[in-house]
Short mmCIF file of C-alpha atoms in Angstrom, two decimals:
data_model
loop_
_atom_site.label_atom_id
_atom_site.label_comp_id
_atom_site.label_asym_id
_atom_site.label_seq_id
_atom_site.Cartn_x
_atom_site.Cartn_y
_atom_site.Cartn_z
CA MET A 332 0.28 0.36 -0.69
CA ALA A 333 1.45 3.79 -0.59
CA HIS A 334 0.64 4.56 2.84
CA ASN A 335 3.17 2.00 3.76
CA LEU A 336 6.41 3.75 1.34
CA PRO A 337 8.64 6.54 2.30
CA GLU A 338 8.02 9.39 0.59
CA MET A 339 11.49 11.38 -1.34
CA GLN A 340 10.40 15.29 -0.95
CA VAL A 341 11.03 17.84 -4.33
CA ARG A 342 10.18 20.48 -5.52
CA VAL A 343 9.76 19.10 -8.80
CA CYS A 344 8.26 15.67 -9.82
CA VAL A 345 9.27 14.96 -13.73
CA VAL A 346 6.86 12.21 -15.40
CA GLY A 347 8.60 10.24 -17.78
CA CYS A 348 12.13 10.87 -19.12
CA GLY A 349 11.53 10.47 -23.18
CA ILE A 350 13.05 13.73 -24.66
CA SER A 351 10.09 16.04 -23.52
CA GLY A 352 10.69 15.70 -19.90
CA ALA A 353 14.17 15.06 -19.73
CA GLY A 354 14.17 18.48 -22.17
CA ALA A 355 12.23 20.32 -18.81
CA ALA A 356 14.19 18.23 -16.65
CA ALA A 357 17.55 20.18 -18.60
CA GLU A 358 15.96 23.32 -18.07
CA LEU A 359 15.49 23.77 -14.48
CA VAL A 360 18.72 22.19 -13.15
CA LYS A 361 20.17 24.58 -15.47
CA ALA A 362 18.77 27.82 -14.23
CA GLY A 363 20.12 26.28 -11.16
CA HIS A 364 16.42 24.43 -9.71
CA THR A 365 17.81 20.84 -8.87
CA ASP A 366 14.86 20.05 -6.49
CA LEU A 367 13.36 17.41 -8.80
CA VAL A 368 13.27 13.72 -9.27
CA VAL A 369 12.83 12.50 -12.85
CA VAL A 370 10.46 9.57 -12.64
CA GLU A 371 11.03 6.25 -16.07
CA ALA A 372 8.55 3.59 -16.10
CA MET A 373 11.06 1.60 -18.47
CA GLY A 374 14.82 0.55 -17.60
CA ARG A 375 15.82 3.52 -19.59
CA ALA A 376 15.86 7.03 -21.29
CA GLY A 377 15.27 8.39 -24.16
CA GLY A 378 11.18 7.46 -24.88
CA ARG A 379 10.19 7.48 -27.75
CA VAL A 380 14.00 7.91 -29.26
CA HIS A 381 15.65 4.52 -29.38
CA THR A 382 18.94 3.75 -30.47
CA ALA A 383 20.12 0.08 -30.60
CA LYS A 384 23.80 -0.42 -31.55
CA GLN A 385 23.79 -2.38 -34.33
CA GLY A 386 27.72 -4.48 -35.56
CA SER A 387 29.66 -1.18 -36.24
CA SER A 388 27.04 1.95 -36.04
CA HIS A 389 24.01 1.70 -35.35
CA ILE A 390 19.89 2.01 -36.45
CA GLU A 391 17.55 4.07 -35.01
CA LEU A 392 14.03 1.60 -33.54
CA GLY A 393 12.61 4.38 -32.98
CA ALA A 394 12.78 8.99 -34.43
CA HIS A 395 15.06 8.57 -36.62
CA TRP A 396 15.66 12.14 -38.34
CA ILE A 397 16.08 15.81 -37.67
CA HIS A 398 13.61 17.25 -39.61
CA GLY A 399 14.50 20.17 -41.04
CA GLU A 400 17.28 23.70 -39.62
CA ASP A 401 15.26 25.69 -39.87
CA ASN A 402 13.80 26.98 -35.57
CA ASN A 403 14.06 23.48 -35.07
CA CYS A 404 15.92 23.27 -31.75
CA VAL A 405 17.25 20.02 -32.15
CA TYR A 406 19.07 20.87 -35.21
CA GLU A 407 20.44 23.94 -33.42
CA TRP A 408 21.58 21.79 -30.59
CA ALA A 409 23.51 19.47 -32.30
CA MET A 410 25.18 22.24 -35.18
CA GLN A 411 26.78 24.22 -31.03
CA HIS A 412 27.69 21.23 -30.48
CA CYS A 413 28.84 18.31 -32.20
CA PRO A 414 28.14 19.30 -35.99
CA HIS A 415 29.76 16.09 -36.95
CA ALA A 416 26.60 13.52 -35.91
CA ILE A 417 24.82 14.44 -37.59
CA ASP A 418 25.40 14.68 -41.59
CA LYS A 419 23.34 17.19 -43.65
CA GLU A 420 23.23 15.83 -46.57
CA LEU A 421 20.39 15.13 -48.83
CA ASP A 422 19.43 11.50 -47.85
CA PHE A 423 16.69 9.74 -49.24
CA THR A 424 17.87 6.11 -48.41
CA GLN A 425 15.48 4.39 -46.04
CA THR A 426 12.17 6.68 -46.82
CA GLY A 427 10.61 4.17 -49.38
CA ILE A 428 10.78 7.97 -51.54
CA GLY A 429 14.57 8.56 -53.72
CA GLN A 430 15.85 5.79 -56.57
CA THR A 431 12.47 3.44 -54.99
CA THR A 432 11.29 0.18 -57.74
CA PHE A 433 8.23 0.44 -57.26
CA VAL A 434 6.68 -3.48 -58.73
CA ASN A 435 3.42 -4.55 -59.29
CA PRO A 436 0.78 -7.25 -57.32
CA HIS A 437 2.79 -9.33 -60.82
CA GLY A 438 6.06 -8.89 -59.71
CA GLU A 439 7.16 -6.32 -62.02
CA GLU A 440 8.58 -2.82 -61.82
CA VAL A 441 6.50 -0.20 -62.45
CA PRO A 442 8.52 2.08 -65.52
CA ARG A 443 10.52 4.73 -63.68
CA ASP A 444 9.17 7.64 -66.00
CA VAL A 445 5.04 6.64 -64.53
CA THR A 446 5.88 6.52 -61.34
CA ASP A 447 8.51 9.99 -61.05
CA SER A 448 5.63 12.17 -62.88
CA PHE A 449 3.47 10.03 -60.38
CA GLN A 450 5.75 11.03 -57.41
CA ASP A 451 5.21 15.13 -59.30
CA MET A 452 1.26 15.15 -59.42
CA MET A 453 2.20 13.51 -55.47
CA VAL A 454 3.80 17.28 -54.61
CA ILE A 455 1.66 18.90 -56.09
CA LEU A 456 -1.23 18.30 -54.45
CA ASP A 457 0.99 17.69 -50.59
CA HIS A 458 0.01 22.26 -51.00
CA GLY A 459 -2.14 22.35 -52.52
CA ASP A 460 -6.17 23.51 -50.51
CA MET A 461 -7.90 20.81 -48.20
CA THR A 462 -10.00 23.32 -46.19
CA ASP A 463 -12.84 23.94 -48.84
CA GLY A 464 -14.97 20.79 -47.22
CA TYR A 465 -12.80 16.86 -47.40
CA ASN A 466 -13.81 15.11 -44.77
CA ASN A 467 -10.29 13.41 -44.38
CA LEU A 468 -6.92 14.03 -45.98
CA ALA A 469 -8.10 10.85 -48.33
CA HIS A 470 -11.09 12.06 -49.19
CA TYR A 471 -8.77 15.29 -50.43
CA TYR A 472 -6.49 12.80 -52.16
CA GLN A 473 -8.73 10.53 -53.35
CA GLN A 474 -11.26 13.35 -55.90
CA GLN A 475 -8.28 15.36 -56.16
CA PHE A 476 -6.54 12.54 -58.11
CA SER A 477 -9.28 11.48 -59.83
CA GLU A 478 -9.75 14.91 -61.42
CA HIS A 479 -6.08 13.30 -62.73
CA ASN A 480 -5.29 10.87 -63.22
CA LYS A 481 -3.14 9.29 -66.85
CA TRP A 482 -2.37 6.77 -65.59
CA GLY A 483 -5.30 4.27 -65.32
CA SER A 484 -4.95 0.82 -62.83
CA VAL A 485 -2.15 1.84 -62.19
CA GLY A 486 -2.11 5.10 -61.32
CA TRP A 487 -4.79 4.59 -58.02
CA GLN A 488 -2.57 0.98 -56.95
CA LEU A 489 -0.23 4.39 -56.69
CA LEU A 490 -1.88 5.88 -54.74
CA ASP A 491 -3.13 3.40 -52.35
CA TRP A 492 0.38 2.44 -52.28
CA HIS A 493 0.48 6.65 -51.29
CA GLY A 494 -1.62 6.78 -47.89
CA ARG A 495 0.30 3.88 -46.64
CA PHE A 496 2.84 6.43 -47.22
CA GLN A 497 0.81 9.16 -45.68
CA SER A 498 -0.05 7.46 -42.73
CA LEU A 499 3.41 6.24 -41.93
CA ILE A 500 4.18 9.96 -42.12
CA ASP A 501 1.58 10.82 -39.93
CA GLY A 502 1.46 8.02 -37.53
CA SER A 503 -1.98 7.29 -38.57
CA ASP A 504 -3.68 3.50 -38.33
CA SER A 505 -5.51 5.86 -41.70
CA TRP A 506 -5.72 8.67 -44.05
CA HIS A 507 -9.03 8.79 -43.20
CA SER A 508 -9.03 10.03 -39.87
CA VAL A 509 -6.61 12.99 -40.35
CA SER A 510 -8.00 15.86 -40.56
CA ALA A 511 -7.60 17.93 -43.96
CA ALA A 512 -9.27 21.17 -42.83
CA THR A 513 -6.98 21.61 -40.22
CA ARG A 514 -3.78 20.53 -41.95
CA GLU A 515 -1.37 23.91 -41.61
CA GLU A 516 -1.90 23.95 -38.55
CA TYR A 517 1.19 20.93 -38.22
CA TRP A 518 4.50 24.00 -39.11
CA GLU A 519 7.24 21.98 -40.63
CA CYS A 520 10.63 24.23 -40.83
CA SER A 521 12.13 25.07 -43.70
CA GLY A 522 15.33 23.36 -45.06
CA ASN A 523 16.36 19.57 -44.76
CA LEU A 524 13.69 18.12 -44.02
CA ILE A 525 15.29 14.29 -42.62
CA ILE A 526 18.87 15.19 -41.69
CA ASN A 527 19.74 11.92 -40.52
CA TRP A 528 21.94 11.62 -37.35
CA ASN A 529 25.40 9.26 -38.01
CA ASN A 530 26.71 7.34 -35.55
CA PRO A 531 25.58 7.00 -32.05
CA GLY A 532 22.69 8.59 -33.49
CA TYR A 533 20.19 9.78 -31.51
CA GLN A 534 20.56 9.14 -28.70
CA THR A 535 23.30 11.55 -28.73
CA LEU A 536 21.02 13.75 -27.56
CA VAL A 537 19.67 11.82 -24.76
CA ASP A 538 23.29 11.16 -23.10
CA HIS A 539 23.62 15.91 -23.98
CA LEU A 540 20.16 15.38 -21.80
CA LEU A 541 20.88 13.36 -19.02
CA ASP A 542 24.43 14.29 -18.31
CA THR A 543 22.84 17.64 -17.59
CA ILE A 544 20.27 16.70 -15.02
CA GLY A 545 22.92 14.54 -13.38
CA GLY A 546 22.79 10.42 -12.77
CA GLU A 547 20.90 10.30 -8.75
CA ARG A 548 17.83 12.59 -9.65
CA VAL A 549 16.55 10.03 -13.04
CA LEU A 550 14.43 6.62 -11.20
CA LEU A 551 14.59 4.17 -13.78
CA ASN A 552 12.15 0.77 -14.17
CA SER A 553 9.58 2.73 -11.28
CA PRO A 554 6.58 3.40 -13.27
CA VAL A 555 3.58 4.66 -11.57
CA SER A 556 0.31 3.44 -10.13
CA ARG A 557 -0.78 6.81 -8.48
CA ILE A 558 -0.81 10.26 -9.11
CA GLU A 559 -2.99 12.52 -6.65
CA TRP A 560 -2.22 16.02 -8.00
CA GLY A 561 -3.22 19.04 -5.11
CA GLY A 562 -5.75 20.58 -3.59
CA ALA A 563 -7.53 21.63 -6.17
CA ASP A 564 -6.89 25.67 -5.96
CA GLY A 565 -4.39 24.89 -6.42
CA SER A 566 -2.66 27.31 -3.80
CA ASN A 567 0.20 24.55 -3.33
CA SER A 568 2.09 26.55 -6.11
CA ARG A 569 2.08 30.02 -5.10
CA SER A 570 4.50 29.97 -2.89
CA CYS A 571 7.45 32.35 -4.59
CA SER A 572 10.86 31.62 -4.45
CA ARG A 573 11.90 33.08 -1.50
CA CYS A 574 8.97 31.71 1.07
CA TYR A 575 9.46 28.07 -0.29
CA ASP A 576 14.49 28.23 0.51
CA SER A 577 12.59 29.60 3.58
CA VAL A 578 10.42 26.70 4.11
CA GLN A 579 12.92 24.78 3.36
CA SER A 580 16.19 25.48 6.06
CA LEU A 581 12.93 25.59 8.52
CA THR A 582 12.49 22.24 7.48
CA SER A 583 16.03 21.00 7.34
CA GLY A 584 17.38 23.39 10.06
CA VAL A 585 19.67 25.56 8.59
CA GLN A 586 20.23 28.69 7.71
CA SER A 587 17.01 30.56 5.91
CA SER A 588 16.63 33.16 3.28
CA LEU A 589 14.47 35.08 6.76
CA SER A 590 17.88 35.45 7.89
CA ILE A 591 18.02 33.21 11.16
CA ALA A 592 20.48 32.99 12.82
CA THR A 593 22.92 30.04 13.00
CA ASN A 594 20.96 27.87 16.55
CA PRO A 595 18.29 30.22 16.99
CA ALA A 596 16.81 31.35 20.09
CA PRO A 597 12.90 29.58 19.36
CA ASP A 598 11.42 33.11 19.97
CA ASP A 599 13.74 34.04 17.12
CA VAL A 600 11.93 30.86 14.88
CA GLN A 601 8.39 31.82 15.47
CA ARG A 602 8.59 35.62 14.55
CA SER A 603 10.88 34.38 11.54
CA ARG A 604 7.32 31.40 10.56
CA GLU A 605 4.86 34.96 11.31
CA GLU A 606 7.50 37.02 8.97
CA LYS A 607 5.25 37.95 5.74
CA CYS A 608 7.10 37.62 2.89
CA ALA A 609 7.43 40.98 0.54
CA GLU A 610 7.15 38.94 -2.18
CA CYS A 611 3.84 36.89 -1.80
CA GLY A 612 2.67 38.15 1.09
CA ARG A 613 2.64 35.19 3.09
CA SER A 614 5.14 33.90 6.56
CA VAL A 615 6.90 31.28 6.30
CA GLU A 616 4.39 28.74 8.18
CA GLU A 617 1.62 29.33 6.03
CA ALA A 618 3.70 28.56 2.88
CA SER A 619 4.94 25.14 4.71
CA ASP A 620 0.64 24.91 5.40
CA SER A 621 -1.24 25.08 2.64
CA ARG A 622 2.18 23.52 1.18
CA LYS A 623 1.73 20.47 3.23
CA ARG A 624 -1.99 20.45 2.61
CA SER A 625 -1.67 20.30 -1.25
CA GLN A 626 1.13 18.77 -1.69
CA CYS A 627 1.21 16.01 -5.46
CA ARG A 628 1.80 12.23 -4.25
CA VAL A 629 3.26 10.03 -7.44
CA THR A 630 3.36 6.48 -6.50
CA LEU A 631 5.90 3.83 -7.36
CA PRO A 632 6.59 0.20 -6.60
CA ASP A 633 8.91 1.67 -3.85
CA ARG A 634 8.56 5.32 -2.82
CA VAL A 635 5.90 7.50 -3.14
CA VAL A 636 7.45 11.45 -5.28
CA VAL A 637 5.89 14.32 -2.26
CA ALA A 638 5.77 17.81 -5.05
CA ASP A 639 5.22 20.63 -5.28
CA HIS A 640 4.30 20.04 -9.06
CA VAL A 641 4.60 17.12 -12.26
CA ILE A 642 5.40 17.51 -14.53
CA PHE A 643 3.66 14.48 -16.72
CA SER A 644 5.46 13.83 -19.64
CA GLY A 645 3.95 10.61 -20.94
CA SER A 646 2.62 9.43 -24.34
CA LEU A 647 -0.42 10.58 -25.10
CA GLY A 648 -0.76 6.83 -26.02
CA VAL A 649 -0.76 6.00 -22.51
CA LEU A 650 -2.68 8.81 -21.87
CA LYS A 651 -5.78 7.92 -22.97
CA ALA A 652 -4.87 3.88 -21.84
CA THR A 653 -4.42 4.96 -18.38
CA ALA A 654 -6.51 8.83 -18.21
CA ARG A 655 -9.54 7.65 -16.09
CA HIS A 656 -7.45 6.11 -13.41
CA LEU A 657 -4.51 6.98 -13.38
CA PHE A 658 -4.92 10.66 -11.95
CA GLN A 659 -6.07 11.72 -8.10
CA PRO A 660 -8.38 14.10 -8.16
CA SER A 661 -10.46 13.00 -12.04
CA LEU A 662 -8.56 14.92 -15.06
CA PRO A 663 -11.02 17.20 -15.88
CA ASP A 664 -13.90 16.46 -18.08
CA ALA A 665 -12.59 19.11 -20.26
CA LYS A 666 -8.94 17.54 -20.21
CA LEU A 667 -10.55 14.15 -21.24
CA ARG A 668 -11.90 15.16 -24.54
CA VAL A 669 -8.32 16.64 -25.43
CA ILE A 670 -6.82 13.35 -25.29
CA ASP A 671 -10.20 10.76 -26.57
CA ASN A 672 -10.24 13.27 -29.50
CA LEU A 673 -6.14 13.71 -30.21
CA GLY A 674 -4.47 11.49 -32.93
CA PHE A 675 -2.83 8.68 -31.81
CA ASP A 676 -1.65 5.13 -33.29
CA THR A 677 0.87 2.96 -33.70
CA VAL A 678 4.43 2.66 -36.78
CA ALA A 679 6.25 -0.02 -37.27
CA LYS A 680 9.65 -0.83 -38.35
CA ILE A 681 11.25 -4.20 -39.48
CA TYR A 682 15.12 -3.78 -39.72
CA LEU A 683 15.98 -7.42 -41.63
CA GLU A 684 20.44 -7.85 -42.70
CA PHE A 685 22.10 -10.24 -44.89
CA SER A 686 25.23 -12.46 -45.32
CA GLU A 687 25.04 -9.88 -48.20
CA ARG A 688 23.39 -7.48 -50.74
CA TRP A 689 21.80 -9.22 -53.19
CA TRP A 690 19.75 -5.44 -54.12
CA PRO A 691 21.15 -3.85 -57.06
CA GLU A 692 23.60 -0.78 -55.71
CA ASP A 693 21.89 2.32 -57.49
CA CYS A 694 18.44 0.93 -55.77
CA ASN A 695 17.21 2.47 -51.85
CA GLY A 696 14.36 -0.46 -51.95
CA PHE A 697 11.41 -1.54 -53.53
CA SER A 698 8.10 -0.71 -53.16
CA PHE A 699 5.35 -2.91 -53.05
CA LEU A 700 1.21 -1.98 -54.17
CA SER A 701 -1.36 -3.72 -54.12
CA ASP A 702 -3.94 -4.61 -56.13
CA LEU A 703 -7.09 -3.34 -55.68
CA THR A 704 -9.36 -6.02 -58.04
CA THR A 705 -9.57 -9.12 -55.23
CA ALA A 706 -10.30 -8.23 -52.06
CA PRO A 707 -8.06 -6.52 -49.34
CA PRO A 708 -6.58 -8.97 -47.26
CA ASP A 709 -7.17 -9.54 -43.62
CA LEU A 710 -5.68 -6.40 -41.76
CA ILE A 711 -4.46 -8.51 -38.62
CA GLN A 712 -3.84 -11.97 -39.87
CA SER A 713 -1.91 -10.79 -43.39
CA TRP A 714 -0.45 -8.18 -41.46
CA GLU A 715 2.29 -8.65 -44.16
CA GLU A 716 0.18 -7.28 -46.80
CA GLN A 717 0.50 -3.72 -45.27
CA MET A 718 4.36 -3.50 -45.72
CA LEU A 719 5.34 -0.48 -47.46
CA GLY A 720 8.02 -2.04 -48.68
CA PHE A 721 11.92 -2.99 -47.57
CA TYR A 722 14.74 0.07 -48.39
CA THR A 723 18.60 0.90 -47.75
CA VAL A 724 19.03 1.86 -44.49
CA ARG A 725 21.93 4.48 -43.79
CA GLN A 726 25.40 3.05 -43.02
CA GLN A 727 24.34 -0.32 -42.36
CA PRO A 728 25.25 -1.70 -46.04
CA LEU A 729 23.66 -4.89 -45.97
CA MET A 730 20.27 -3.59 -43.98
CA LEU A 731 16.99 -3.31 -44.98
CA ILE A 732 14.08 -1.45 -43.32
CA ALA A 733 10.15 -2.00 -43.66
CA TRP A 734 8.28 0.10 -42.73
CA ILE A 735 4.15 -1.13 -41.47
CA CYS A 736 1.07 1.11 -39.71
CA GLY A 737 -2.44 0.69 -38.11
CA PRO A 738 -3.98 -2.41 -36.97
CA SER A 739 -1.30 -4.32 -39.81
CA ALA A 740 1.27 -3.12 -37.21
CA LEU A 741 0.15 -4.61 -33.58
CA ALA A 742 -0.58 -7.73 -35.24
CA MET A 743 3.15 -7.70 -36.33
CA GLU A 744 4.09 -6.65 -33.10
CA ARG A 745 2.40 -9.67 -31.08
CA THR A 746 3.19 -11.91 -33.76
CA PRO A 747 6.87 -13.86 -32.06
CA LEU A 748 10.01 -12.23 -34.01
CA PRO A 749 10.99 -15.92 -35.05
CA GLU A 750 7.68 -15.59 -37.34
CA VAL A 751 8.07 -11.74 -37.94
CA ILE A 752 11.72 -12.07 -39.38
CA ALA A 753 9.94 -15.71 -41.25
CA ARG A 754 7.20 -13.63 -42.83
CA CYS A 755 9.42 -10.88 -43.75
CA ALA A 756 11.18 -12.70 -46.09
CA THR A 757 8.59 -14.79 -47.98
CA VAL A 758 7.10 -11.55 -49.12
CA LEU A 759 10.26 -10.70 -50.21
CA GLN A 760 11.28 -13.49 -51.65
CA THR A 761 8.05 -13.76 -53.45
CA ARG A 762 7.42 -10.57 -54.77
CA LEU A 763 10.55 -10.05 -56.04
CA ALA A 764 11.23 -13.11 -57.61
CA LYS A 765 11.46 -11.94 -61.29
CA LEU A 766 13.13 -9.08 -60.47
CA CYS A 767 16.19 -10.51 -58.30
CA SER A 768 17.74 -12.88 -56.42
CA VAL A 769 16.43 -13.26 -52.73
CA THR A 770 18.54 -14.34 -49.93
CA LYS A 771 17.40 -15.97 -46.25
CA PRO A 772 18.22 -12.72 -43.85
CA VAL A 773 20.49 -13.69 -40.93
CA TRP A 774 19.59 -11.66 -38.29
CA GLY A 775 16.09 -9.54 -37.45
CA THR A 776 14.34 -6.89 -35.10
CA ARG A 777 11.82 -4.81 -34.82
CA SER A 778 9.79 -1.82 -33.13
CA VAL A 779 6.79 -2.62 -30.39
CA TRP A 780 5.47 0.20 -30.19
CA GLY A 781 2.18 -0.16 -29.68
CA SER A 782 2.28 -2.50 -27.77
CA ASN A 783 4.38 -1.07 -25.12
CA PRO A 784 3.44 -0.34 -21.32
CA TYR A 785 4.66 2.71 -21.42
CA THR A 786 4.10 4.70 -24.21
CA GLN A 787 1.26 2.59 -26.39
CA GLY A 788 1.25 3.49 -30.20
CA SER A 789 4.45 6.16 -31.71
CA TYR A 790 3.13 9.84 -32.05
CA SER A 791 0.25 12.44 -32.77
CA PHE A 792 -1.84 13.97 -35.42
CA ARG A 793 -4.72 15.89 -35.75
CA SER A 794 -7.85 13.17 -36.47
CA CYS A 795 -11.33 14.33 -37.99
CA ALA A 796 -12.44 13.45 -34.58
CA SER A 797 -9.99 16.86 -33.62
CA ASP A 798 -12.04 18.87 -35.50
CA HIS A 799 -15.54 17.70 -34.91
CA CYS A 800 -14.51 18.01 -31.48
CA ASP A 801 -12.69 21.16 -31.57
CA VAL A 802 -10.00 19.91 -29.53
CA TRP A 803 -6.08 21.15 -30.03
CA ALA A 804 -2.49 20.29 -28.34
CA ALA A 805 -2.55 23.79 -27.15
CA ASP A 806 -5.07 22.40 -24.93
CA LEU A 807 -3.16 19.96 -23.55
CA ALA A 808 -0.71 21.43 -22.99
CA GLN A 809 -2.86 23.62 -20.30
CA PRO A 810 -2.23 22.88 -16.57
CA LEU A 811 -4.07 22.37 -13.69
CA PRO A 812 -6.13 23.35 -12.31
CA ASP A 813 -5.32 26.36 -14.36
CA ILE A 814 -2.85 28.84 -15.82
CA GLN A 815 -2.05 30.75 -12.83
CA HIS A 816 -1.87 27.82 -10.70
CA PRO A 817 -0.09 24.72 -12.55
CA VAL A 818 0.10 21.94 -10.23
CA LEU A 819 0.36 19.13 -12.85
CA CYS A 820 1.46 20.85 -15.93
CA PHE A 821 1.97 18.10 -19.77
CA CYS A 822 5.43 18.10 -21.70
CA GLY A 823 5.67 16.35 -24.46
CA GLU A 824 4.96 16.07 -28.74
CA ALA A 825 1.18 15.99 -28.35
CA THR A 826 1.54 19.16 -26.79
CA HIS A 827 3.22 21.01 -29.21
CA GLU A 828 0.44 22.72 -31.37
CA HIS A 829 3.02 22.92 -33.98
CA TYR A 830 5.72 20.95 -34.05
CA TYR A 831 3.27 17.87 -32.22
CA SER A 832 4.64 13.57 -33.98
CA THR A 833 8.24 14.83 -33.60
CA VAL A 834 10.97 15.34 -32.08
CA HIS A 835 11.90 19.23 -31.12
CA GLY A 836 7.90 18.98 -30.97
CA ALA A 837 8.69 16.90 -27.83
CA TRP A 838 12.43 18.87 -26.71
CA GLU A 839 10.47 21.85 -27.54
CA SER A 840 7.27 21.54 -24.87
CA GLY A 841 9.43 20.35 -21.72
CA LYS A 842 11.70 23.85 -22.79
CA ARG A 843 7.97 25.45 -22.07
CA GLU A 844 6.60 23.88 -19.15
CA ALA A 845 9.90 24.36 -16.98
CA ALA A 846 10.15 28.37 -18.48
CA ARG A 847 6.28 27.87 -17.05
CA LEU A 848 7.42 27.10 -13.45
CA MET A 849 10.52 28.56 -13.35
CA HIS A 850 8.06 32.13 -14.56
CA HIS A 851 5.37 31.12 -11.70
CA TRP A 852 7.74 31.80 -8.91
CA GLU A 853 9.52 34.79 -9.85
CA HIS A 854 6.32 36.26 -10.50
CA GLY A 855 3.18 33.78 -8.15
CA THR A 856 -0.70 34.99 -9.38
CA SER A 857 -0.79 38.15 -10.41
CA GLY A 858 2.36 38.09 -12.56
CA PRO A 859 2.13 38.75 -16.54
CA ALA A 860 0.99 35.90 -17.89
CA PHE A 861 2.77 33.38 -19.15
CA GLN A 862 4.03 32.84 -22.92
CA TRP A 863 5.65 30.67 -24.79
CA THR A 864 6.99 31.94 -28.10
CA ILE A 865 6.95 29.18 -30.23
CA GLY A 866 11.29 29.03 -32.14
#
């Protein structure tokens, strides 16, 4: 039972040590606010950034690229501190575009002039007006394409492939569930949109954040079972930094910021407790009593973390699964409505390694088109039929990567790994029998973001339900109980109003919540409203 567990007292408890949570903690520590702890359910930091060593290089099981340059905090940090760690050269390996061979359902290569002209049309449609009454992203593309298709049935096969490709980009089960009307809410950072990491990969950023925080402030293997987030009025958060320091000093028996002498007389201590703070007007005693009444309690398997503020950085998928029982008191209905209706599905990767390269040197991979004249395959039983294709992997010359999303991705994740490797090998040997002499893979692995209980999906998107319910990422970012009293704060890529689904959005959201708390500690509830400038 939680009441029998030892307690750990801190000013801030950050739940989750992904890029957003670690980013929030790092900002606080850099500013001198070191009285914090980061609790992470998994046995590693990084969250949905997960770099794995393979051979002499690495693979990315989670976030893959730096998306853009201008106003991208990840790119700007890397260029300033470790420019050797990134490769700015435009490289389409692993992406599904570039020098990719499209293969029709009969195992034949689609002519390059057809695929090139199709891709040119997609670029035009990508920049078209999607706000004029389209039900979803698929509706927009299908209607526009029907007016310009000059390739017949192969054109529709290519569009079907493009729909799966777009779902991978958005992180959705299907492009039928993605909003077209509010597409402009996502902002691209100009510059190269697919910047690769050199060895040791995205782990470079994770290590930087951990070094800044300090390992003693991070608790791994510490899943949270309950978050009690204080009084509904948020009274604990009204303490200014001066009051907080005074309470800490009196509690620990050291000299306080209210000029208590070493080994003071009892009367001096009492007078100091009653002395009003010049900043917020409360006495140390009032601040201490208020703090005790409404502190947050975060229950872990081996302890309870007692904190003035909680920054929750878990994924939107985790919130969807746990929000109704994790928090006490319950989250407001408005917050639950946001959690329920923002989009968050699963994208998965499968890596295969071979003893030799059997595909052409000038080929970046193979994209598989589906036969639209027959009944569609079962998304669960025949998940391998929904793979986008297999593509070369940067710095891994004998490796291919397959991408898959939605229910098929979840079905793949639940399939034993040896069977996944075998079924992928069968797809390659069957679909490419006329084009290549495919050999069997000697090694393989896959991501499991959808079935991981501490992520429950990959990244967020603006769904049609988001539009229908008029909920936004900015709503998810709003602290509780309100902006004036940020007791329970939220960060993570899904809380970024314009950079959702990205690592730079995650990191910036963590910086935002750290800045929110520091602004509150400095100005209190009566000061200027907190404002955050994107980028």
